[in-house]
Amino acid sequence: MTTTDEIQAAEARTPRPAGRPRSARAEKAIIDATLDLIGESVGLSELSIEAIAARAGVGKTTIYRRWSNKEDLLVDALATLKSPLPPVAGVSVREDLVAYARVFLRDACDARNRCVMNIAMNEAERHPRLVERIRQATIEPRRAAITALLRRGVTTGELRAGLDVPIAMANLVGTVMWYIRTEGADECAASSDLAERIVDHLLVGLGP
Amino acid sequence: MTTTDEIQAAEARTPRPAGRPRSARAEKAIIDATLDLIGESVGLSELSIEAIAARAGVGKTTIYRRWSNKEDLLVDALATLKSPLPPVAGVSVREDLVAYARVFLRDACDARNRCVMNIAMNEAERHPRLVERIRQATIEPRRAAITALLRRGVTTGELRAGLDVPIAMANLVGTVMWYIRTEGADECAASSDLAERIVDHLLVGLGP
């Protein structure tokens, strides 16, 4: 039995939530086709449901069964580029920060991910409502999780009182992104301890 | 006398270094035309000397007098997007870090700058030799300056011994970039003390 057969058999057994497409496989093909076309610099304005359907090998109605318009599909497709944050152990703030940093690192190390996200955000500067929706879908869940973690650290005394939370968040995410962009992919190996190095560095600061 | 006349008069009086174009005004028009076309998402492969000449209102020979090929022009044009770092006072590492952070902040606050740079870098992923030249022209001078400053701080004891210099650099630049991208333009006012806040935050770290 192939993996595809297994998926289809599993789908046949499992009742689907309302609003899901006929098949998870079709949904994945549609999302992939959307990201591929963005990655090929097809402008968001020129990106058409017809082109996405053709690339995904599905009919337009399959797309419209799941997404009522192109913008909704675009937001969902881009949201898949961000790995979900893991549930945190909650024992030590340092360990939980490292767990988050590992996820940011994994996403930053995926060149297609970076490229598609950048193109979409650049394009989106011309479409402010769309950029706001993309931010809500991709950045806000992470921002909320990191904020909660940093606040927990201040409460437990593991982080210093009066911490500037938005700047501390920018420290964590910005350092990961910038390091991978400029120092490159050597740190993308699974064995890299870059997440630990970054968190420990931020915890002690630059000062003597 | 108009400003343009003044420039031309000044040029007539001043001997030009070899390799400069007939007029600084033409050079600026050529650079602006190049950046405009990139900002309009004209792909680097499709970007032509003809189109740049037409947009700049100069002849192709004026361009070729200064740049021997499109790639050279592209590298020079993108390099103008990065403000030069100021000479540092050298009295306090904190003050010098703040001076640099202000420059990064000013560049990050310029939406066209960000947009054009991102488009060029995304496009350049398909042209590795070009991306390397762009990095050399735009990122390397800053990296060298920041590295020298951080090392000075370690030597003087203003920064802690054993500082991880590449990560400390990513802290500084990444935090500025990420903060402006996600928290937005409110901090772009001249009165903003964001540069100070970021540097002071990094100096003391997150820990208690």
Short mmCIF file of C-alpha atoms in Angstrom, two decimals:
data_model
loop_
_atom_site.label_atom_id
_atom_site.label_comp_id
_atom_site.label_asym_id
_atom_site.label_seq_id
_atom_site.Cartn_x
_atom_site.Cartn_y
_atom_site.Cartn_z
CA MET A 1 0.00 0.00 0.00
CA THR A 2 1.46 3.35 -1.00
CA THR A 3 1.57 6.34 1.28
CA THR A 4 -1.05 8.06 -0.87
CA ASP A 5 -3.32 5.03 -0.59
CA GLU A 6 -2.81 5.06 3.15
CA ILE A 7 -3.78 8.72 3.33
CA GLN A 8 -6.88 8.13 1.25
CA ALA A 9 -7.84 5.06 3.29
CA ALA A 10 -7.37 7.06 6.48
CA GLU A 11 -9.52 9.83 5.07
CA ALA A 12 -12.24 7.36 4.14
CA ARG A 13 -12.32 6.14 7.76
CA THR A 14 -12.12 9.54 9.43
CA PRO A 15 -15.01 12.02 9.29
CA ARG A 16 -13.67 15.31 7.97
CA PRO A 17 -14.31 18.60 9.72
CA ALA A 18 -16.61 20.92 7.78
CA GLY A 19 -14.86 23.11 5.23
CA ARG A 20 -11.97 20.71 4.53
CA PRO A 21 -11.38 19.87 0.87
CA ARG A 22 -12.23 16.47 -0.58
CA SER A 23 -8.71 15.29 0.02
CA ALA A 24 -5.76 16.43 2.11
CA ARG A 25 -3.63 15.52 -0.88
CA ALA A 26 -5.43 18.03 -3.09
CA GLU A 27 -5.11 20.69 -0.41
CA LYS A 28 -1.37 20.09 -0.20
CA ALA A 29 -1.04 20.23 -4.00
CA ILE A 30 -2.93 23.54 -4.09
CA ILE A 31 -0.81 25.07 -1.30
CA ASP A 32 2.42 23.85 -2.97
CA ALA A 33 1.33 25.22 -6.35
CA THR A 34 0.58 28.61 -4.78
CA LEU A 35 3.97 28.78 -3.05
CA ASP A 36 5.76 27.56 -6.20
CA LEU A 37 4.19 30.31 -8.29
CA ILE A 38 5.06 32.99 -5.72
CA GLY A 39 8.62 31.59 -5.58
CA GLU A 40 8.80 31.97 -9.35
CA SER A 41 8.04 35.68 -8.81
CA VAL A 42 4.56 35.54 -10.26
CA GLY A 43 3.21 38.80 -8.83
CA LEU A 44 0.38 38.52 -6.31
CA SER A 45 -1.83 40.56 -8.65
CA GLU A 46 -1.07 38.27 -11.61
CA LEU A 47 -1.41 35.05 -9.57
CA SER A 48 -4.68 33.47 -10.73
CA ILE A 49 -6.84 30.65 -9.41
CA GLU A 50 -6.66 29.23 -12.96
CA ALA A 51 -2.85 29.08 -12.87
CA ILE A 52 -2.85 27.55 -9.37
CA ALA A 53 -5.42 24.93 -10.40
CA ALA A 54 -3.41 24.04 -13.51
CA ARG A 55 -0.17 23.73 -11.54
CA ALA A 56 -1.83 21.66 -8.78
CA GLY A 57 -3.59 19.41 -11.29
CA VAL A 58 -7.03 20.09 -9.77
CA GLY A 59 -10.14 21.84 -10.99
CA LYS A 60 -10.96 25.40 -9.97
CA THR A 61 -14.02 24.14 -8.09
CA THR A 62 -11.75 22.05 -5.84
CA ILE A 63 -10.00 25.28 -4.86
CA TYR A 64 -13.22 27.25 -4.41
CA ARG A 65 -14.68 24.47 -2.24
CA ARG A 66 -11.99 25.28 0.34
CA TRP A 67 -11.12 28.95 -0.24
CA SER A 68 -13.65 31.55 -1.28
CA ASN A 69 -11.03 33.79 -2.90
CA LYS A 70 -7.39 34.09 -3.86
CA GLU A 71 -6.49 36.21 -0.86
CA ASP A 72 -7.72 33.57 1.61
CA LEU A 73 -5.70 30.90 -0.19
CA LEU A 74 -2.61 33.10 -0.19
CA VAL A 75 -2.82 33.74 3.57
CA ASP A 76 -3.26 30.01 4.31
CA ALA A 77 -0.43 29.03 1.95
CA LEU A 78 2.01 31.51 3.50
CA ALA A 79 1.01 30.47 7.01
CA THR A 80 2.23 26.92 6.23
CA LEU A 81 5.75 28.34 5.83
CA LYS A 82 5.99 28.97 9.57
CA SER A 83 6.49 25.85 11.63
CA PRO A 84 4.15 25.71 14.63
CA LEU A 85 5.88 26.49 17.91
CA PRO A 86 6.22 23.40 20.12
CA PRO A 87 4.39 23.22 23.45
CA VAL A 88 6.95 24.37 25.99
CA ALA A 89 8.05 22.21 28.90
CA GLY A 90 7.55 25.11 31.30
CA VAL A 91 10.38 24.03 33.61
CA SER A 92 13.05 26.56 32.64
CA VAL A 93 12.65 29.74 30.60
CA ARG A 94 16.11 29.19 29.10
CA GLU A 95 15.14 25.73 27.81
CA ASP A 96 11.86 27.04 26.41
CA LEU A 97 13.62 29.95 24.66
CA VAL A 98 16.05 27.46 23.11
CA ALA A 99 13.14 25.31 21.91
CA TYR A 100 11.60 28.34 20.18
CA ALA A 101 14.95 29.49 18.77
CA ARG A 102 15.40 26.03 17.21
CA VAL A 103 12.11 26.45 15.33
CA PHE A 104 13.05 29.95 14.09
CA LEU A 105 16.40 28.55 13.03
CA ARG A 106 14.81 25.68 11.11
CA ASP A 107 12.53 28.07 9.22
CA ALA A 108 15.38 30.53 8.57
CA CYS A 109 17.47 27.68 7.18
CA ASP A 110 14.88 26.80 4.54
CA ALA A 111 15.88 28.93 1.53
CA ARG A 112 12.61 28.42 -0.36
CA ASN A 113 10.68 29.38 2.77
CA ARG A 114 12.71 32.59 3.17
CA CYS A 115 12.52 33.44 -0.50
CA VAL A 116 8.76 32.94 -0.88
CA MET A 117 8.00 34.80 2.34
CA ASN A 118 10.17 37.76 1.30
CA ILE A 119 8.66 37.97 -2.15
CA ALA A 120 5.15 37.81 -0.74
CA MET A 121 5.89 40.50 1.87
CA ASN A 122 7.55 42.80 -0.70
CA GLU A 123 4.62 42.42 -3.03
CA ALA A 124 2.27 42.90 -0.16
CA GLU A 125 3.66 46.40 0.49
CA ARG A 126 1.33 47.36 -2.36
CA HIS A 127 -1.58 45.57 -0.65
CA PRO A 128 -1.68 46.77 2.98
CA ARG A 129 -4.83 44.80 3.93
CA LEU A 130 -3.24 41.60 2.66
CA VAL A 131 0.06 42.23 4.46
CA GLU A 132 -1.91 42.73 7.67
CA ARG A 133 -3.69 39.38 7.20
CA ILE A 134 -0.40 37.63 6.41
CA ARG A 135 1.14 39.12 9.56
CA GLN A 136 -1.83 37.98 11.64
CA ALA A 137 -1.51 34.44 10.28
CA THR A 138 2.27 34.08 10.41
CA ILE A 139 3.85 36.48 12.90
CA GLU A 140 1.14 37.11 15.53
CA PRO A 141 0.91 33.55 16.93
CA ARG A 142 4.67 33.54 17.47
CA ARG A 143 4.68 37.00 18.94
CA ALA A 144 1.99 36.00 21.44
CA ALA A 145 3.84 32.82 22.46
CA ILE A 146 7.20 34.57 22.90
CA THR A 147 5.61 37.43 24.83
CA ALA A 148 3.95 34.96 27.22
CA LEU A 149 7.25 33.13 27.73
CA LEU A 150 9.22 36.34 28.40
CA ARG A 151 6.56 37.56 30.84
CA ARG A 152 6.68 34.21 32.64
CA GLY A 153 10.45 34.64 32.98
CA VAL A 154 10.05 38.08 34.53
CA THR A 155 7.44 36.71 36.96
CA THR A 156 9.63 33.79 38.06
CA GLY A 157 12.73 35.98 38.30
CA GLU A 158 14.55 34.00 35.60
CA LEU A 159 14.56 37.18 33.50
CA ARG A 160 15.27 40.62 34.84
CA ALA A 161 12.51 42.86 36.14
CA GLY A 162 11.51 45.67 33.81
CA LEU A 163 12.51 43.72 30.69
CA ASP A 164 11.55 45.55 27.49
CA VAL A 165 9.50 42.67 26.05
CA PRO A 166 9.14 43.88 22.42
CA ILE A 167 12.88 44.52 22.21
CA ALA A 168 13.69 41.19 23.87
CA MET A 169 11.49 39.48 21.27
CA ALA A 170 13.27 41.33 18.44
CA ASN A 171 16.59 40.23 20.02
CA LEU A 172 15.63 36.59 19.82
CA VAL A 173 14.00 36.42 16.39
CA GLY A 174 16.16 39.08 14.73
CA THR A 175 19.42 37.50 15.88
CA VAL A 176 18.45 34.10 14.45
CA MET A 177 17.31 35.56 11.12
CA TRP A 178 20.28 37.87 10.67
CA TYR A 179 22.85 35.26 11.68
CA ILE A 180 21.59 32.71 9.17
CA ARG A 181 21.33 35.29 6.39
CA THR A 182 24.82 36.64 6.82
CA GLU A 183 26.84 33.79 8.31
CA GLY A 184 25.09 31.28 6.11
CA ALA A 185 24.08 27.71 6.09
CA ASP A 186 26.90 26.03 8.04
CA GLU A 187 24.84 26.51 11.16
CA CYS A 188 21.84 24.78 9.66
CA ALA A 189 23.10 21.27 10.44
CA ALA A 190 21.03 19.35 12.97
CA SER A 191 24.08 19.17 15.24
CA SER A 192 24.37 22.97 15.46
CA ASP A 193 24.19 24.45 18.94
CA LEU A 194 23.42 27.90 17.51
CA ALA A 195 20.04 28.13 19.28
CA GLU A 196 21.73 27.59 22.66
CA ARG A 197 24.55 30.02 21.82
CA ILE A 198 22.11 32.76 20.86
CA VAL A 199 19.89 32.32 23.91
CA ASP A 200 22.84 32.15 26.34
CA HIS A 201 24.37 35.21 24.73
CA LEU A 202 21.15 37.17 25.09
CA LEU A 203 20.71 36.05 28.70
CA VAL A 204 24.09 37.39 29.84
CA GLY A 205 24.23 40.40 27.51
CA LEU A 206 27.22 42.13 25.99
CA GLY A 207 28.34 43.96 29.10
CA PRO A 208 31.14 42.84 31.42
CA MET B 1 21.56 80.08 -10.42
CA THR B 2 19.87 76.73 -9.98
CA THR B 3 21.32 73.89 -7.95
CA THR B 4 21.95 71.97 -11.16
CA ASP B 5 23.83 74.91 -12.62
CA GLU B 6 25.86 75.15 -9.43
CA ILE B 7 26.77 71.47 -9.66
CA GLN B 8 27.80 71.85 -13.29
CA ALA B 9 29.79 74.98 -12.53
CA ALA B 10 31.51 73.21 -9.66
CA GLU B 11 32.29 70.30 -11.94
CA ALA B 12 33.73 72.62 -14.56
CA ARG B 13 36.11 74.05 -11.95
CA THR B 14 37.08 70.75 -10.32
CA PRO B 15 39.22 68.20 -12.15
CA ARG B 16 37.35 64.88 -12.11
CA PRO B 17 39.00 61.64 -10.98
CA ALA B 18 39.50 59.15 -13.82
CA GLY B 19 36.51 56.90 -14.48
CA ARG B 20 33.86 59.34 -13.21
CA PRO B 21 30.95 60.03 -15.57
CA ARG B 22 30.61 63.34 -17.39
CA SER B 23 28.32 64.58 -14.68
CA ALA B 24 27.43 63.55 -11.15
CA ARG B 25 23.85 64.35 -12.10
CA ALA B 26 23.87 61.73 -14.86
CA GLU B 27 25.37 59.18 -12.46
CA LYS B 28 22.63 59.85 -9.93
CA ALA B 29 19.94 59.56 -12.63
CA ILE B 30 21.39 56.22 -13.76
CA ILE B 31 21.55 54.84 -10.20
CA ASP B 32 18.01 56.04 -9.47
CA ALA B 33 16.69 54.52 -12.69
CA THR B 34 18.31 51.18 -11.83
CA LEU B 35 16.82 51.13 -8.32
CA ASP B 36 13.41 52.25 -9.64
CA LEU B 37 13.32 49.41 -12.14
CA ILE B 38 14.33 46.83 -9.51
CA GLY B 39 11.67 48.28 -7.17
CA GLU B 40 9.12 47.78 -9.94
CA SER B 41 10.08 44.08 -9.85
CA VAL B 42 11.82 44.11 -13.20
CA GLY B 43 13.82 40.88 -12.85
CA LEU B 44 17.61 41.22 -12.74
CA SER B 45 17.83 39.07 -15.87
CA GLU B 46 15.33 41.26 -17.74
CA LEU B 47 16.85 44.53 -16.52
CA SER B 48 18.58 46.02 -19.58
CA ILE B 49 21.05 48.86 -20.08
CA GLU B 50 18.61 50.14 -22.73
CA ALA B 51 15.76 50.35 -20.23
CA ILE B 52 17.98 52.01 -17.60
CA ALA B 53 19.26 54.54 -20.16
CA ALA B 54 15.71 55.35 -21.28
CA ARG B 55 14.48 55.79 -17.70
CA ALA B 56 17.50 57.92 -16.74
CA GLY B 57 17.21 60.05 -19.88
CA VAL B 58 20.81 59.39 -20.90
CA GLY B 59 22.45 57.54 -23.77
CA LYS B 60 23.77 54.00 -23.36
CA THR B 61 27.32 55.30 -23.93
CA THR B 62 26.99 57.50 -20.84
CA ILE B 63 26.33 54.35 -18.82
CA TYR B 64 29.12 52.36 -20.47
CA ARG B 65 31.57 55.20 -19.87
CA ARG B 66 31.18 54.54 -16.13
CA TRP B 67 30.20 50.85 -15.86
CA SER B 68 31.50 48.17 -18.17
CA ASN B 69 28.49 45.91 -17.64
CA LYS B 70 25.07 45.63 -16.03
CA GLU B 71 26.34 43.64 -13.06
CA ASP B 72 28.84 46.35 -12.07
CA LEU B 73 26.10 48.97 -12.26
CA LEU B 74 23.76 46.83 -10.19
CA VAL B 75 26.34 46.33 -7.42
CA ASP B 76 27.10 50.08 -7.28
CA ALA B 77 23.41 51.00 -7.32
CA LEU B 78 22.54 48.63 -4.46
CA ALA B 79 25.55 49.79 -2.45
CA THR B 80 24.07 53.33 -2.41
CA LEU B 81 21.13 51.94 -0.40
CA LYS B 82 23.35 51.46 2.65
CA SER B 83 24.25 54.67 4.43
CA PRO B 84 27.96 54.88 5.20
CA LEU B 85 28.76 54.28 8.85
CA PRO B 86 29.87 57.45 10.63
CA PRO B 87 33.40 57.75 11.97
CA VAL B 88 33.11 56.76 15.63
CA ALA B 89 34.09 59.08 18.46
CA GLY B 90 36.06 56.26 20.12
CA VAL B 91 35.35 57.50 23.64
CA SER B 92 32.72 54.98 24.74
CA VAL B 93 31.77 51.70 23.07
CA ARG B 94 28.15 52.23 24.11
CA GLU B 95 28.02 55.62 22.36
CA ASP B 96 29.64 54.20 19.23
CA LEU B 97 27.22 51.24 19.16
CA VAL B 98 24.32 53.70 19.43
CA ALA B 99 25.76 55.75 16.53
CA TYR B 100 25.87 52.61 14.35
CA ALA B 101 22.42 51.46 15.48
CA ARG B 102 21.02 54.86 14.42
CA VAL B 103 22.33 54.30 10.90
CA PHE B 104 20.87 50.78 10.71
CA LEU B 105 17.60 52.18 11.98
CA ARG B 106 17.54 54.94 9.37
CA ASP B 107 18.10 52.43 6.57
CA ALA B 108 15.54 49.99 8.01
CA CYS B 109 13.00 52.83 8.17
CA ASP B 110 13.28 53.56 4.43
CA ALA B 111 10.60 51.34 2.87
CA ARG B 112 11.90 51.71 -0.70
CA ASN B 113 15.40 50.85 0.47
CA ARG B 114 14.15 47.67 2.21
CA CYS B 115 11.94 46.70 -0.68
CA VAL B 116 14.57 47.14 -3.41
CA MET B 117 17.26 45.39 -1.36
CA ASN B 118 14.98 42.42 -0.64
CA ILE B 119 13.90 42.06 -4.25
CA ALA B 120 17.50 42.21 -5.43
CA MET B 121 18.65 39.65 -2.86
CA ASN B 122 15.77 37.27 -3.66
CA GLU B 123 16.48 37.53 -7.35
CA ALA B 124 20.15 37.14 -6.66
CA GLU B 125 19.57 33.70 -5.09
CA ARG B 126 19.55 32.54 -8.72
CA HIS B 127 22.85 34.37 -9.36
CA PRO B 128 25.26 33.31 -6.59
CA ARG B 129 28.25 35.24 -7.95
CA LEU B 130 26.18 38.42 -8.06
CA VAL B 131 24.81 37.93 -4.54
CA GLU B 132 28.37 37.51 -3.31
CA ARG B 133 29.41 40.80 -4.95
CA ILE B 134 26.35 42.59 -3.51
CA ARG B 135 27.20 41.25 -0.04
CA GLN B 136 30.80 42.41 -0.42
CA ALA B 137 29.64 45.90 -1.40
CA THR B 138 26.83 46.34 1.13
CA ILE B 139 27.25 44.06 4.14
CA GLU B 140 31.00 43.49 4.45
CA PRO B 141 32.05 47.09 5.21
CA ARG B 142 29.51 47.18 8.04
CA ARG B 143 30.51 43.80 9.33
CA ALA B 144 34.15 44.86 9.47
CA ALA B 145 33.33 48.10 11.30
CA ILE B 146 31.07 46.44 13.87
CA THR B 147 33.57 43.63 14.46
CA ALA B 148 36.34 46.19 15.10
CA LEU B 149 34.12 48.08 17.53
CA LEU B 150 33.09 44.96 19.46
CA ARG B 151 36.71 43.79 19.68
CA ARG B 152 37.73 47.21 20.97
CA GLY B 153 35.06 46.88 23.68
CA VAL B 154 36.43 43.50 24.75
CA THR B 155 39.96 44.93 24.87
CA THR B 156 38.95 47.93 26.97
CA GLY B 157 36.77 45.81 29.26
CA GLU B 158 33.61 47.70 28.28
CA LEU B 159 32.30 44.44 26.83
CA ARG B 160 32.67 41.09 28.47
CA ALA B 161 35.65 38.86 27.79
CA GLY B 162 34.97 35.92 25.51
CA LEU B 163 32.18 37.74 23.67
CA ASP B 164 30.89 35.75 20.67
CA VAL B 165 31.48 38.53 18.14
CA PRO B 166 29.44 37.15 15.17
CA ILE B 167 26.45 36.57 17.45
CA ALA B 168 26.85 39.97 19.10
CA MET B 169 26.82 41.54 15.61
CA ALA B 170 23.68 39.60 14.68
CA ASN B 171 22.13 40.81 17.98
CA LEU B 172 22.69 44.43 17.04
CA VAL B 173 21.73 44.42 13.37
CA GLY B 174 19.04 41.72 13.61
CA THR B 175 17.26 43.41 16.51
CA VAL B 176 17.03 46.73 14.65
CA MET B 177 15.78 45.09 11.43
CA TRP B 178 13.25 42.83 13.11
CA TYR B 179 11.90 45.52 15.41
CA ILE B 180 11.22 47.93 12.57
CA ARG B 181 9.66 45.23 10.39
CA THR B 182 7.30 43.95 13.03
CA GLU B 183 6.68 46.90 15.33
CA GLY B 184 6.55 49.30 12.43
CA ALA B 185 7.24 52.85 11.59
CA ASP B 186 6.30 54.64 14.82
CA GLU B 187 9.91 54.26 15.90
CA CYS B 188 11.20 55.89 12.74
CA ALA B 189 10.68 59.44 13.99
CA ALA B 190 13.85 61.44 14.51
CA SER B 191 12.97 61.75 18.20
CA SER B 192 12.96 57.97 18.72
CA ASP B 193 15.36 56.65 21.34
CA LEU B 194 15.10 53.13 19.90
CA ALA B 195 18.82 52.93 19.09
CA GLU B 196 19.69 53.65 22.74
CA ARG B 197 17.03 51.23 24.01
CA ILE B 198 18.32 48.41 21.83
CA VAL B 199 21.98 48.95 22.72
CA ASP B 200 21.28 49.27 26.45
CA HIS B 201 19.12 46.16 26.34
CA LEU B 202 21.86 44.17 24.65
CA LEU B 203 24.48 45.44 27.08
CA VAL B 204 22.66 44.21 30.18
CA GLY B 205 21.10 41.10 28.62
CA LEU B 206 17.86 39.36 29.47
CA GLY B 207 19.02 37.70 32.66
CA PRO B 208 18.38 38.96 36.19
#
